[in-house]
PDB file of C-alpha atoms in Angstrom:
ATOM      1  CA  UNK A 937      81.474  89.564 116.542  1.00 43.00           C
ATOM      2  CA  UNK A 938      84.242  92.026 115.656  1.00 45.00           C
ATOM      3  CA  UNK A 939      83.887  94.691 113.007  1.00 47.00           C
ATOM      4  CA  UNK A 940      86.071  94.416 109.903  1.00 53.00           C
ATOM      5  CA  UNK A 941      89.307  96.395 109.973  1.00 53.00           C
ATOM      6  CA  UNK A 942      88.748  99.395 107.650  1.00 57.00           C
ATOM      7  CA  UNK A 943      92.499  99.522 106.919  1.00 59.00           C
ATOM      8  CA  UNK A 944      92.740  95.869 105.835  1.00 56.00           C
ATOM      9  CA  UNK A 945      93.730  95.202 102.230  1.00 59.00           C
ATOM     10  CA  UNK A 946      91.325  92.942 100.359  1.00 60.00           C
ATOM     11  CA  UNK A 947      93.185  90.097  98.585  1.00 62.00           C
ATOM     12  CA  UNK A 948      90.654  90.232  95.709  1.00 62.00           C
ATOM     13  CA  UNK A 949      92.229  92.416  92.953  1.00 58.00           C
ATOM     14  CA  UNK A 950      88.773  93.254  91.594  1.00 59.00           C
ATOM     15  CA  UNK A 951      87.441  94.442  94.939  1.00 60.00           C
ATOM     16  CA  UNK A 952      87.405  98.134  95.541  1.00 59.00           C
ATOM     17  CA  UNK A 953      85.217 101.123  95.900  1.00 63.00           C
ATOM     18  CA  UNK A 954      84.100 103.186  92.984  1.00 62.00           C
ATOM     19  CA  UNK A 955      84.357 102.816  89.259  1.00 58.00           C
ATOM     20  CA  UNK A 956      87.611 102.217  87.388  1.00 62.00           C
ATOM     21  CA  UNK A 957      87.653 103.622  83.858  1.00 69.00           C
ATOM     22  CA  UNK A 958      90.630 101.500  82.773  1.00 70.00           C
ATOM     23  CA  UNK A 959      91.372  97.875  83.547  1.00 74.00           C
ATOM     24  CA  UNK A 960      94.819  96.236  83.469  1.00 74.00           C
ATOM     25  CA  UNK A 961      94.971  92.455  83.122  1.00 79.00           C
ATOM     26  CA  UNK A 962      97.631  89.862  82.277  1.00 81.00           C
ATOM     27  CA  UNK A 963      96.937  86.915  79.984  1.00 83.00           C
ATOM     28  CA  UNK A 964      99.041  83.941  78.946  1.00 89.00           C
ATOM     29  CA  UNK A 965      99.366  83.608  75.179  1.00 91.00           C
ATOM     30  CA  UNK A 966      98.175  80.022  74.823  1.00 91.00           C
ATOM     31  CA  UNK A 967      96.085  80.333  71.658  1.00 87.00           C
ATOM     32  CA  UNK A 968      98.049  79.590  68.469  1.00 90.00           C
ATOM     33  CA  UNK A 969      96.230  82.261  66.423  1.00 86.00           C
ATOM     34  CA  UNK A 970      97.925  84.986  68.499  1.00 84.00           C
ATOM     35  CA  UNK A 971     101.420  83.555  68.059  1.00 89.00           C
ATOM     36  CA  UNK A 972     103.542  85.182  65.370  1.00 92.00           C
ATOM     37  CA  UNK A 973     101.457  88.341  65.238  1.00 93.00           C
ATOM     38  CA  UNK A 974     102.922  91.709  66.036  1.00 95.00           C
ATOM     39  CA  UNK A 975     101.845  93.918  68.900  1.00 93.00           C
ATOM     40  CA  UNK A 976     100.775  96.516  66.317  1.00 94.00           C
ATOM     41  CA  UNK A 977      98.574  94.118  64.333  1.00 94.00           C
ATOM     42  CA  UNK A 978      96.915  92.834  67.516  1.00 90.00           C
ATOM     43  CA  UNK A 979      96.128  96.370  68.692  1.00 90.00           C
ATOM     44  CA  UNK A 980      94.909  97.397  65.207  1.00 94.00           C
ATOM     45  CA  UNK A 981      92.549  94.404  65.102  1.00 91.00           C
ATOM     46  CA  UNK A 982      91.132  95.380  68.492  1.00 87.00           C
ATOM     47  CA  UNK A 983      90.655  98.986  67.353  1.00 90.00           C
ATOM     48  CA  UNK A 984      88.871  97.851  64.171  1.00 94.00           C
ATOM     49  CA  UNK A 985      86.528  95.774  66.348  1.00 91.00           C
ATOM     50  CA  UNK A 986      85.668  98.879  68.376  1.00 88.00           C
ATOM     51  CA  UNK A 987      87.732  97.924  71.436  1.00 83.00           C
ATOM     52  CA  UNK A 988      90.304 100.230  73.006  1.00 82.00           C
ATOM     53  CA  UNK A 989      92.924  97.731  74.108  1.00 83.00           C
ATOM     54  CA  UNK A 990      96.695  98.196  74.356  1.00 86.00           C
ATOM     55  CA  UNK A 991      99.488  95.775  75.204  1.00 89.00           C
ATOM     56  CA  UNK A 992     101.497  97.457  77.937  1.00 88.00           C
ATOM     57  CA  UNK A 993     104.047  94.728  78.649  1.00 91.00           C
ATOM     58  CA  UNK A 994     105.261  91.376  77.333  1.00 92.00           C
ATOM     59  CA  UNK A 995     107.019  88.755  79.427  1.00 93.00           C
ATOM     60  CA  UNK A 996     108.902  85.927  77.735  1.00 94.00           C
ATOM     61  CA  UNK A 997     110.773  83.187  79.609  1.00 93.00           C
ATOM     62  CA  UNK A 998     110.503  85.212  82.814  1.00 92.00           C
ATOM     63  CA  UNK A 999     111.994  88.383  81.304  1.00 94.00           C
ATOM     64  CA  UNK A1000     110.132  91.638  80.636  1.00 93.00           C
ATOM     65  CA  UNK A1001     110.622  92.637  76.993  1.00 91.00           C
ATOM     66  CA  UNK A1002     111.046  96.113  75.643  1.00 89.00           C
ATOM     67  CA  UNK A1003     108.477  96.071  72.870  1.00 90.00           C
ATOM     68  CA  UNK A1004     107.190  98.206  70.037  1.00 93.00           C
ATOM     69  CA  UNK A1005     104.507  97.729  67.369  1.00 94.00           C
ATOM     70  CA  UNK A1006     106.807  95.378  65.398  1.00 96.00           C
ATOM     71  CA  UNK A1007     107.500  92.984  68.295  1.00 94.00           C
ATOM     72  CA  UNK A1008     106.186  89.490  67.572  1.00 95.00           C
ATOM     73  CA  UNK A1009     103.997  87.761  70.153  1.00 93.00           C
ATOM     74  CA  UNK A1010     105.015  84.143  70.823  1.00 94.00           C
ATOM     75  CA  UNK A1011     103.199  81.204  72.358  1.00 94.00           C
ATOM     76  CA  UNK A1012     104.012  81.097  76.059  1.00 92.00           C
ATOM     77  CA  UNK A1013     104.387  84.878  76.391  1.00 94.00           C
ATOM     78  CA  UNK A1014     102.383  86.719  79.005  1.00 90.00           C
ATOM     79  CA  UNK A1015     100.841  89.962  77.828  1.00 87.00           C
ATOM     80  CA  UNK A1016      99.600  92.739  80.055  1.00 86.00           C
ATOM     81  CA  UNK A1017      96.911  94.774  78.441  1.00 83.00           C
ATOM     82  CA  UNK A1018      95.089  97.942  79.320  1.00 79.00           C
ATOM     83  CA  UNK A1019      91.575  98.501  78.127  1.00 74.00           C
ATOM     84  CA  UNK A1020      88.891 101.080  78.658  1.00 71.00           C
ATOM     85  CA  UNK A1021      85.714  99.759  80.212  1.00 66.00           C
ATOM     86  CA  UNK A1022      82.509  99.947  78.264  1.00 63.00           C
ATOM     87  CA  UNK A1023      80.127 102.614  79.461  1.00 54.00           C
TER      88      UNK A1023
END
């Protein structure tokens, strides 16, 4: 039996050594209650619920959007969000 290559990259994005304080994930917007809301209102709702979560990027029809708090989220968008892990 051969030992594992210590330089090999693990294909599992969640695999790694140590603790990561922040987590970046991408989610498809496929729930109608998110559609039509602004980035700012979504983030404010998360903050009010005690979660530190920020939308870092929106993709619509294959294009990355420049966004601000007034940008509307649409069904079919993909949002990347950064959140702090719970302690």
